[in-house]
Amino acid sequence: MPQITARRVQSDLTLDQLVAIVKQLKPDERELIRHAINQPPWSQRLDQLLHRVWDRVDIAPITEEEVDAEVELARTGLWAQGGY
């Protein structure tokens, strides 16, 4: 039987009780629970993100000079706004 702690109150719930509780939620709240349950672990999400980044690098590589130019442009813009 699962045990929950909510605001420091512990209770043992059966699966049927848990399902009954979830059914009482609003549809958008149930969607949040579904999303939380189905979300892959952070390490898997990070791997997926890095894979997408490297795919973009292969498609549209950028040079070190382009990176430097963008950094300088950002610095110049911040300097003009009084950010530094």
mmCIF file of N, CA and C in Angstrom:
data_model
loop_
_atom_site.group_PDB
_atom_site.id
_atom_site.type_symbol
_atom_site.label_atom_id
_atom_site.label_comp_id
_atom_site.label_asym_id
_atom_site.label_seq_id
_atom_site.Cartn_x
_atom_site.Cartn_y
_atom_site.Cartn_z
ATOM 1 N N MET A 1 0.843 -1.168 0.000
ATOM 2 C CA MET A 1 0.000 0.000 0.000
ATOM 3 C C MET A 1 0.898 1.245 0.000
ATOM 4 N N PRO A 2 0.670 2.186 -0.929
ATOM 5 C CA PRO A 2 1.496 3.386 -0.963
ATOM 6 C C PRO A 2 1.281 4.248 0.276
ATOM 7 N N GLN A 3 2.324 4.939 0.660
ATOM 8 C CA GLN A 3 2.217 5.857 1.787
ATOM 9 C C GLN A 3 2.537 7.248 1.282
ATOM 10 N N ILE A 4 1.710 8.216 1.643
ATOM 11 C CA ILE A 4 1.942 9.587 1.223
ATOM 12 C C ILE A 4 2.198 10.457 2.439
ATOM 13 N N THR A 5 2.891 11.561 2.219
ATOM 14 C CA THR A 5 3.069 12.574 3.250
ATOM 15 C C THR A 5 2.638 13.899 2.652
ATOM 16 N N ALA A 6 1.625 14.493 3.221
ATOM 17 C CA ALA A 6 1.118 15.772 2.751
ATOM 18 C C ALA A 6 1.051 16.703 3.948
ATOM 19 N N ARG A 7 1.823 17.743 3.881
ATOM 20 C CA ARG A 7 1.886 18.699 4.999
ATOM 21 C C ARG A 7 2.143 17.983 6.323
ATOM 22 N N ARG A 8 3.101 17.088 6.255
ATOM 23 C CA ARG A 8 3.578 16.340 7.417
ATOM 24 C C ARG A 8 2.532 15.395 8.017
ATOM 25 N N VAL A 9 1.512 15.057 7.253
ATOM 26 C CA VAL A 9 0.520 14.076 7.679
ATOM 27 C C VAL A 9 0.700 12.861 6.792
ATOM 28 N N GLN A 10 0.962 11.718 7.406
ATOM 29 C CA GLN A 10 1.163 10.501 6.631
ATOM 30 C C GLN A 10 -0.113 9.681 6.596
ATOM 31 N N SER A 11 -0.337 9.071 5.440
ATOM 32 C CA SER A 11 -1.521 8.234 5.283
ATOM 33 C C SER A 11 -1.207 7.119 4.301
ATOM 34 N N ASP A 12 -1.721 5.937 4.573
ATOM 35 C CA ASP A 12 -1.589 4.819 3.648
ATOM 36 C C ASP A 12 -2.809 4.817 2.738
ATOM 37 N N LEU A 13 -2.560 4.724 1.423
ATOM 38 C CA LEU A 13 -3.653 4.720 0.453
ATOM 39 C C LEU A 13 -3.587 3.467 -0.403
ATOM 40 N N THR A 14 -4.748 2.950 -0.717
ATOM 41 C CA THR A 14 -4.799 1.875 -1.694
ATOM 42 C C THR A 14 -4.779 2.510 -3.081
ATOM 43 N N LEU A 15 -4.535 1.709 -4.078
ATOM 44 C CA LEU A 15 -4.549 2.215 -5.445
ATOM 45 C C LEU A 15 -5.924 2.771 -5.797
ATOM 46 N N ASP A 16 -6.977 2.107 -5.374
ATOM 47 C CA ASP A 16 -8.338 2.580 -5.641
ATOM 48 C C ASP A 16 -8.580 3.956 -5.014
ATOM 49 N N GLN A 17 -8.087 4.155 -3.805
ATOM 50 C CA GLN A 17 -8.246 5.445 -3.138
ATOM 51 C C GLN A 17 -7.485 6.533 -3.884
ATOM 52 N N LEU A 18 -6.287 6.196 -4.323
ATOM 53 C CA LEU A 18 -5.491 7.166 -5.054
ATOM 54 C C LEU A 18 -6.175 7.560 -6.364
ATOM 55 N N VAL A 19 -6.700 6.573 -7.067
ATOM 56 C CA VAL A 19 -7.415 6.843 -8.316
ATOM 57 C C VAL A 19 -8.642 7.707 -8.032
ATOM 58 N N ALA A 20 -9.361 7.423 -6.969
ATOM 59 C CA ALA A 20 -10.542 8.208 -6.606
ATOM 60 C C ALA A 20 -10.167 9.660 -6.330
ATOM 61 N N ILE A 21 -9.033 9.868 -5.677
ATOM 62 C CA ILE A 21 -8.566 11.225 -5.401
ATOM 63 C C ILE A 21 -8.250 11.950 -6.702
ATOM 64 N N VAL A 22 -7.543 11.288 -7.588
ATOM 65 C CA VAL A 22 -7.158 11.911 -8.857
ATOM 66 C C VAL A 22 -8.397 12.249 -9.678
ATOM 67 N N LYS A 23 -9.403 11.395 -9.652
ATOM 68 C CA LYS A 23 -10.637 11.647 -10.406
ATOM 69 C C LYS A 23 -11.373 12.888 -9.904
ATOM 70 N N GLN A 24 -11.127 13.285 -8.669
ATOM 71 C CA GLN A 24 -11.779 14.470 -8.113
ATOM 72 C C GLN A 24 -11.122 15.762 -8.585
ATOM 73 N N LEU A 25 -9.957 15.659 -9.168
ATOM 74 C CA LEU A 25 -9.251 16.848 -9.630
ATOM 75 C C LEU A 25 -9.873 17.399 -10.906
ATOM 76 N N LYS A 26 -9.583 18.667 -11.168
ATOM 77 C CA LYS A 26 -10.019 19.292 -12.413
ATOM 78 C C LYS A 26 -9.207 18.700 -13.560
ATOM 79 N N PRO A 27 -9.740 18.754 -14.782
ATOM 80 C CA PRO A 27 -9.017 18.180 -15.928
ATOM 81 C C PRO A 27 -7.591 18.711 -16.093
ATOM 82 N N ASP A 28 -7.392 20.005 -15.895
ATOM 83 C CA ASP A 28 -6.037 20.540 -16.056
ATOM 84 C C ASP A 28 -5.102 20.046 -14.954
ATOM 85 N N GLU A 29 -5.637 19.810 -13.764
ATOM 86 C CA GLU A 29 -4.826 19.263 -12.680
ATOM 87 C C GLU A 29 -4.466 17.806 -12.955
ATOM 88 N N ARG A 30 -5.424 17.051 -13.509
ATOM 89 C CA ARG A 30 -5.134 15.665 -13.886
ATOM 90 C C ARG A 30 -4.078 15.621 -14.982
ATOM 91 N N GLU A 31 -4.132 16.592 -15.894
ATOM 92 C CA GLU A 31 -3.130 16.659 -16.963
ATOM 93 C C GLU A 31 -1.742 16.909 -16.380
ATOM 94 N N LEU A 32 -1.640 17.735 -15.357
ATOM 95 C CA LEU A 32 -0.354 17.973 -14.696
ATOM 96 C C LEU A 32 0.189 16.687 -14.087
ATOM 97 N N ILE A 33 -0.674 15.910 -13.480
ATOM 98 C CA ILE A 33 -0.247 14.638 -12.885
ATOM 99 C C ILE A 33 0.205 13.686 -13.978
ATOM 100 N N ARG A 34 -0.581 13.585 -15.060
ATOM 101 C CA ARG A 34 -0.210 12.707 -16.173
ATOM 102 C C ARG A 34 1.143 13.107 -16.740
ATOM 103 N N HIS A 35 1.349 14.405 -16.892
ATOM 104 C CA HIS A 35 2.621 14.888 -17.434
ATOM 105 C C HIS A 35 3.774 14.546 -16.480
ATOM 106 N N ALA A 36 3.576 14.734 -15.195
ATOM 107 C CA ALA A 36 4.633 14.445 -14.216
ATOM 108 C C ALA A 36 4.985 12.962 -14.198
ATOM 109 N N ILE A 37 3.985 12.114 -14.340
ATOM 110 C CA ILE A 37 4.225 10.674 -14.317
ATOM 111 C C ILE A 37 4.949 10.211 -15.573
ATOM 112 N N ASN A 38 4.575 10.773 -16.710
ATOM 113 C CA ASN A 38 5.129 10.328 -17.989
ATOM 114 C C ASN A 38 6.432 11.009 -18.372
ATOM 115 N N GLN A 39 6.842 12.002 -17.613
ATOM 116 C CA GLN A 39 8.058 12.735 -17.945
ATOM 117 C C GLN A 39 9.285 11.861 -17.681
ATOM 118 N N PRO A 40 10.169 11.791 -18.684
ATOM 119 C CA PRO A 40 11.381 10.992 -18.475
ATOM 120 C C PRO A 40 12.284 11.646 -17.427
ATOM 121 N N PRO A 41 13.192 10.884 -16.849
ATOM 122 C CA PRO A 41 14.112 11.445 -15.855
ATOM 123 C C PRO A 41 14.939 12.576 -16.453
ATOM 124 N N TRP A 42 15.424 13.458 -15.584
ATOM 125 C CA TRP A 42 16.156 14.641 -16.065
ATOM 126 C C TRP A 42 17.368 14.253 -16.890
ATOM 127 N N SER A 43 18.038 13.167 -16.552
ATOM 128 C CA SER A 43 19.232 12.775 -17.301
ATOM 129 C C SER A 43 18.869 12.399 -18.739
ATOM 130 N N GLN A 44 17.731 11.758 -18.900
ATOM 131 C CA GLN A 44 17.283 11.411 -20.251
ATOM 132 C C GLN A 44 16.887 12.667 -21.023
ATOM 133 N N ARG A 45 16.222 13.617 -20.341
ATOM 134 C CA ARG A 45 15.846 14.869 -21.007
ATOM 135 C C ARG A 45 17.086 15.657 -21.405
ATOM 136 N N LEU A 46 18.118 15.649 -20.551
ATOM 137 C CA LEU A 46 19.360 16.337 -20.880
ATOM 138 C C LEU A 46 20.023 15.690 -22.091
ATOM 139 N N ASP A 47 20.064 14.372 -22.116
ATOM 140 C CA ASP A 47 20.639 13.674 -23.275
ATOM 141 C C ASP A 47 19.892 14.026 -24.557
ATOM 142 N N GLN A 48 18.567 14.101 -24.480
ATOM 143 C CA GLN A 48 17.772 14.463 -25.652
ATOM 144 C C GLN A 48 18.078 15.883 -26.105
ATOM 145 N N LEU A 49 18.201 16.797 -25.155
ATOM 146 C CA LEU A 49 18.530 18.183 -25.483
ATOM 147 C C LEU A 49 19.897 18.281 -26.146
ATOM 148 N N LEU A 50 20.893 17.622 -25.567
ATOM 149 C CA LEU A 50 22.231 17.662 -26.147
ATOM 150 C C LEU A 50 22.250 17.048 -27.543
ATOM 151 N N HIS A 51 21.483 15.997 -27.737
ATOM 152 C CA HIS A 51 21.394 15.378 -29.052
ATOM 153 C C HIS A 51 20.826 16.371 -30.068
ATOM 154 N N ARG A 52 19.772 17.105 -29.672
ATOM 155 C CA ARG A 52 19.193 18.106 -30.581
ATOM 156 C C ARG A 52 20.180 19.228 -30.866
ATOM 157 N N VAL A 53 20.928 19.648 -29.853
ATOM 158 C CA VAL A 53 21.932 20.705 -30.056
ATOM 159 C C VAL A 53 22.992 20.247 -31.047
ATOM 160 N N TRP A 54 23.507 19.049 -30.847
ATOM 161 C CA TRP A 54 24.556 18.556 -31.752
ATOM 162 C C TRP A 54 24.020 18.343 -33.165
ATOM 163 N N ASP A 55 22.759 17.957 -33.293
ATOM 164 C CA ASP A 55 22.158 17.849 -34.629
ATOM 165 C C ASP A 55 22.143 19.198 -35.324
ATOM 166 N N ARG A 56 21.831 20.253 -34.579
ATOM 167 C CA ARG A 56 21.817 21.596 -35.168
ATOM 168 C C ARG A 56 23.220 22.034 -35.553
ATOM 169 N N VAL A 57 24.190 21.691 -34.748
ATOM 170 C CA VAL A 57 25.578 22.054 -35.063
ATOM 171 C C VAL A 57 25.997 21.394 -36.367
ATOM 172 N N ASP A 58 25.592 20.143 -36.563
ATOM 173 C CA ASP A 58 25.930 19.449 -37.802
ATOM 174 C C ASP A 58 25.246 20.096 -39.005
ATOM 175 N N ILE A 59 24.012 20.580 -38.810
ATOM 176 C CA ILE A 59 23.251 21.181 -39.903
ATOM 177 C C ILE A 59 23.762 22.591 -40.217
ATOM 178 N N ALA A 60 23.981 23.380 -39.187
ATOM 179 C CA ALA A 60 24.384 24.778 -39.375
ATOM 180 C C ALA A 60 25.534 25.112 -38.437
ATOM 181 N N PRO A 61 26.729 24.645 -38.751
ATOM 182 C CA PRO A 61 27.856 24.914 -37.861
ATOM 183 C C PRO A 61 28.188 26.411 -37.812
ATOM 184 N N ILE A 62 28.691 26.846 -36.679
ATOM 185 C CA ILE A 62 29.126 28.235 -36.550
ATOM 186 C C ILE A 62 30.612 28.249 -36.218
ATOM 187 N N THR A 63 31.247 29.304 -36.671
ATOM 188 C CA THR A 63 32.689 29.411 -36.448
ATOM 189 C C THR A 63 32.966 30.149 -35.148
ATOM 190 N N GLU A 64 34.179 30.038 -34.709
ATOM 191 C CA GLU A 64 34.619 30.751 -33.510
ATOM 192 C C GLU A 64 34.494 32.263 -33.718
ATOM 193 N N GLU A 65 34.763 32.708 -34.939
ATOM 194 C CA GLU A 65 34.665 34.139 -35.257
ATOM 195 C C GLU A 65 33.214 34.622 -35.140
ATOM 196 N N GLU A 66 32.267 33.794 -35.570
ATOM 197 C CA GLU A 66 30.859 34.175 -35.458
ATOM 198 C C GLU A 66 30.440 34.281 -33.990
ATOM 199 N N VAL A 67 30.914 33.375 -33.179
ATOM 200 C CA VAL A 67 30.617 33.419 -31.749
ATOM 201 C C VAL A 67 31.202 34.692 -31.152
ATOM 202 N N ASP A 68 32.465 34.986 -31.459
ATOM 203 C CA ASP A 68 33.109 36.189 -30.938
ATOM 204 C C ASP A 68 32.367 37.443 -31.369
ATOM 205 N N ALA A 69 31.919 37.486 -32.621
ATOM 206 C CA ALA A 69 31.198 38.661 -33.127
ATOM 207 C C ALA A 69 29.880 38.851 -32.378
ATOM 208 N N GLU A 70 29.159 37.761 -32.109
ATOM 209 C CA GLU A 70 27.896 37.850 -31.374
ATOM 210 C C GLU A 70 28.129 38.302 -29.939
ATOM 211 N N VAL A 71 29.177 37.788 -29.307
ATOM 212 C CA VAL A 71 29.500 38.191 -27.937
ATOM 213 C C VAL A 71 29.833 39.676 -27.902
ATOM 214 N N GLU A 72 30.627 40.127 -28.839
ATOM 215 C CA GLU A 72 30.999 41.548 -28.891
ATOM 216 C C GLU A 72 29.773 42.421 -29.135
ATOM 217 N N LEU A 73 28.877 41.975 -30.000
ATOM 218 C CA LEU A 73 27.649 42.715 -30.268
ATOM 219 C C LEU A 73 26.799 42.828 -28.999
ATOM 220 N N ALA A 74 26.696 41.752 -28.260
ATOM 221 C CA ALA A 74 25.932 41.773 -27.010
ATOM 222 C C ALA A 74 26.586 42.691 -25.987
ATOM 223 N N ARG A 75 27.902 42.634 -25.872
ATOM 224 C CA ARG A 75 28.623 43.504 -24.940
ATOM 225 C C ARG A 75 28.424 44.967 -25.305
ATOM 226 N N THR A 76 28.523 45.262 -26.591
ATOM 227 C CA THR A 76 28.359 46.646 -27.050
ATOM 228 C C THR A 76 26.952 47.137 -26.725
ATOM 229 N N GLY A 77 25.961 46.280 -26.945
ATOM 230 C CA GLY A 77 24.587 46.667 -26.644
ATOM 231 C C GLY A 77 24.381 46.905 -25.162
ATOM 232 N N LEU A 78 24.939 46.049 -24.324
ATOM 233 C CA LEU A 78 24.816 46.242 -22.877
ATOM 234 C C LEU A 78 25.534 47.513 -22.423
ATOM 235 N N TRP A 79 26.685 47.765 -23.007
ATOM 236 C CA TRP A 79 27.466 48.948 -22.652
ATOM 237 C C TRP A 79 26.681 50.215 -23.008
ATOM 238 N N ALA A 80 26.045 50.198 -24.186
ATOM 239 C CA ALA A 80 25.265 51.351 -24.635
ATOM 240 C C ALA A 80 24.065 51.593 -23.726
ATOM 241 N N GLN A 81 23.528 50.541 -23.149
ATOM 242 C CA GLN A 81 22.368 50.668 -22.252
ATOM 243 C C GLN A 81 22.797 51.002 -20.827
ATOM 244 N N GLY A 82 24.074 51.082 -20.594
ATOM 245 C CA GLY A 82 24.561 51.371 -19.255
ATOM 246 C C GLY A 82 24.609 50.142 -18.365
ATOM 247 N N GLY A 83 24.637 48.984 -18.961
ATOM 248 C CA GLY A 83 24.656 47.743 -18.190
ATOM 249 C C GLY A 83 25.982 47.441 -17.549
ATOM 250 N N TYR A 84 27.062 48.100 -17.992
ATOM 251 C CA TYR A 84 28.386 47.860 -17.413
ATOM 252 C C TYR A 84 29.078 49.133 -17.092
#
